[in-house]
Short mmCIF file of C-alpha atoms in Angstrom, two decimals:
data_model
loop_
_atom_site.label_atom_id
_atom_site.label_comp_id
_atom_site.label_asym_id
_atom_site.label_seq_id
_atom_site.Cartn_x
_atom_site.Cartn_y
_atom_site.Cartn_z
CA UNK A 201 68.97 90.44 138.32
CA UNK A 202 67.09 93.58 139.35
CA UNK A 203 67.25 94.78 135.73
CA UNK A 204 65.53 91.60 134.55
CA UNK A 205 62.80 92.06 137.17
CA UNK A 206 62.23 95.62 135.94
CA UNK A 207 61.81 94.35 132.39
CA UNK A 208 59.28 91.73 133.52
CA UNK A 209 57.38 94.38 135.50
CA UNK A 210 57.35 96.64 132.43
CA UNK A 211 55.90 93.82 130.32
CA UNK A 212 53.21 93.10 132.92
CA UNK A 213 52.27 96.78 133.12
CA UNK A 214 52.04 96.95 129.35
CA UNK A 215 49.79 93.88 129.28
CA UNK A 216 47.50 95.56 131.80
CA UNK A 217 47.32 98.65 129.58
CA UNK A 218 45.88 96.74 126.61
CA UNK A 219 42.68 98.77 126.71
CA UNK A 220 44.40 102.15 126.32
CA UNK A 221 44.82 103.82 122.93
CA UNK A 222 48.03 102.78 121.12
CA UNK A 223 49.54 106.26 121.40
CA UNK A 224 49.06 106.27 125.19
CA UNK A 225 50.49 102.73 125.53
CA UNK A 226 53.55 103.78 123.54
CA UNK A 227 54.06 106.83 125.77
CA UNK A 228 53.80 104.67 128.91
CA UNK A 229 56.22 102.08 127.53
CA UNK A 230 58.78 104.75 126.60
CA UNK A 231 58.50 106.24 130.11
CA UNK A 232 58.99 102.82 131.72
CA UNK A 233 61.99 102.09 129.50
CA UNK A 234 63.37 105.50 130.42
CA UNK A 235 63.01 104.67 134.10
CA UNK A 236 64.95 101.42 133.56
CA UNK A 237 67.68 103.33 131.73
CA UNK A 238 67.80 106.05 134.40
CA UNK A 239 68.48 103.43 137.08
CA UNK A 240 71.32 102.04 134.96
CA UNK A 241 72.68 105.53 134.37
CA UNK A 242 72.86 106.12 138.12
CA UNK A 243 74.88 102.91 138.61
CA UNK A 244 77.19 103.31 135.61
CA UNK A 245 80.90 104.11 135.73
CA UNK A 246 80.80 105.80 132.33
CA UNK A 247 78.37 106.40 129.47
CA UNK A 248 78.64 105.80 125.73
CA UNK A 249 76.07 107.89 123.86
CA UNK A 250 75.48 107.65 120.14
CA UNK A 251 72.95 108.29 117.44
CA UNK A 252 71.37 105.10 116.12
CA UNK A 253 73.33 103.21 113.44
CA UNK A 254 76.59 104.89 114.46
CA UNK A 255 78.47 101.69 115.26
CA UNK A 256 77.67 101.30 118.94
CA UNK A 257 77.33 97.50 118.77
CA UNK A 258 80.58 97.24 116.82
CA UNK A 259 82.34 99.29 119.51
CA UNK A 260 80.73 97.14 122.24
CA UNK A 261 82.20 94.03 120.63
CA UNK A 262 85.68 95.60 120.52
CA UNK A 263 85.42 96.81 124.14
CA UNK A 264 84.16 93.39 125.19
CA UNK A 265 87.15 91.71 123.60
CA UNK A 266 89.57 94.13 125.27
CA UNK A 267 87.96 93.55 128.68
CA UNK A 268 87.91 89.78 128.07
CA UNK A 269 91.63 89.78 127.37
CA UNK A 270 92.36 92.07 130.32
CA UNK A 271 90.28 90.10 132.79
CA UNK A 272 90.69 86.59 131.37
CA UNK A 273 86.92 86.34 130.89
CA UNK A 274 84.82 84.03 128.74
CA UNK A 275 85.16 85.10 125.10
CA UNK A 276 81.46 84.54 124.43
CA UNK A 277 80.29 87.34 126.77
CA UNK A 278 79.40 90.66 125.17
CA UNK A 279 79.64 93.78 127.31
CA UNK A 280 76.10 94.67 128.40
CA UNK A 281 76.07 97.30 131.13
CA UNK A 282 77.48 95.56 134.23
CA UNK A 283 77.57 91.86 133.28
CA UNK A 284 81.37 91.77 132.93
CA UNK A 285 81.75 93.73 136.17
CA UNK A 286 80.05 90.84 137.98
CA UNK A 287 82.85 88.57 136.75
CA UNK A 288 85.63 91.08 137.46
CA UNK A 289 84.85 94.01 139.80
CA UNK A 290 87.78 95.94 138.28
CA UNK A 291 85.85 96.30 135.01
CA UNK A 292 83.48 99.25 134.55
CA UNK A 293 79.71 99.28 134.28
CA UNK A 294 79.18 100.95 130.90
CA UNK A 295 75.82 102.49 130.06
CA UNK A 296 75.11 102.48 126.30
CA UNK A 297 72.37 104.87 125.20
CA UNK A 298 70.84 106.89 122.39
CA UNK A 299 69.24 109.08 125.11
CA UNK A 300 65.77 108.71 123.57
CA UNK A 301 64.02 106.88 126.42
CA UNK A 302 65.84 108.87 129.10
CA UNK A 303 64.44 112.10 127.68
CA UNK A 304 60.92 110.69 127.92
CA UNK A 305 61.44 109.71 131.56
CA UNK A 306 63.25 112.84 132.79
CA UNK A 307 61.36 115.32 130.65
CA UNK A 308 64.71 116.91 129.74
CA UNK A 309 64.23 116.97 125.99
CA UNK A 310 66.71 119.81 125.43
CA UNK A 311 68.98 119.29 128.44
CA UNK A 312 71.52 116.61 129.24
CA UNK A 313 71.50 117.44 132.96
CA UNK A 314 70.69 113.83 133.86
CA UNK A 315 74.25 112.97 132.72
CA UNK A 316 75.83 115.51 135.07
CA UNK A 317 78.86 114.09 136.86
CA UNK A 318 79.18 111.08 134.54
CA UNK A 319 82.15 110.36 132.31
CA UNK A 320 80.85 110.42 128.76
CA UNK A 321 81.96 109.24 125.34
CA UNK A 322 80.02 110.50 122.33
CA UNK A 323 80.27 108.12 119.38
CA UNK A 324 79.91 110.00 116.09
CA UNK A 325 79.75 108.62 112.55
CA UNK A 326 79.60 110.33 109.18
CA UNK A 327 75.89 111.25 108.75
CA UNK A 328 75.87 109.91 105.19
CA UNK A 329 76.89 106.47 106.47
CA UNK A 330 74.27 106.67 109.23
CA UNK A 331 71.59 107.46 106.62
CA UNK A 332 72.57 104.49 104.44
CA UNK A 333 72.67 102.15 107.43
CA UNK A 334 69.30 103.44 108.68
CA UNK A 335 67.77 102.93 105.23
CA UNK A 336 68.83 99.27 105.19
CA UNK A 337 67.63 98.83 108.78
CA UNK A 338 64.17 100.16 107.96
CA UNK A 339 63.92 98.52 104.55
CA UNK A 340 65.19 95.02 105.28
CA UNK A 341 65.77 94.29 108.97
CA UNK A 342 63.20 96.12 111.09
CA UNK A 343 59.98 94.39 112.12
CA UNK A 344 56.85 96.16 110.82
CA UNK A 345 55.48 96.87 114.32
CA UNK A 346 58.64 98.88 115.13
CA UNK A 347 58.06 101.27 112.21
CA UNK A 348 55.92 103.83 114.03
#
């Protein structure tokens, strides 16, 4: 619930920043998103980091199904940070990230020190496949306002 409140607060702050230049608003929004992610990182049991279009959602679906079978949970629930943990405290809180917003919040562009002490999984995909997937994302699926 606290995560939903943070999202609402972020949206309100962004509405109040309407008068700022677009570049400044974008910087503020990325910092606020980074703060939300940092709070999740602190509460997570383990972290799955990946480059965009590397199959993170596909892996989330497979992990969700495994946890659903293990915990006898509703098959319609997709693993999203700690939602399955609420149903079964034995299940982990998994933080999924590309580390882009976290870097904006922590200022650690070159360092991964904010992950210190966390169990990590790095999801890697053949860069050629990532490039093809990213092309189709930008060309056919992405909303125009998300393209810079």
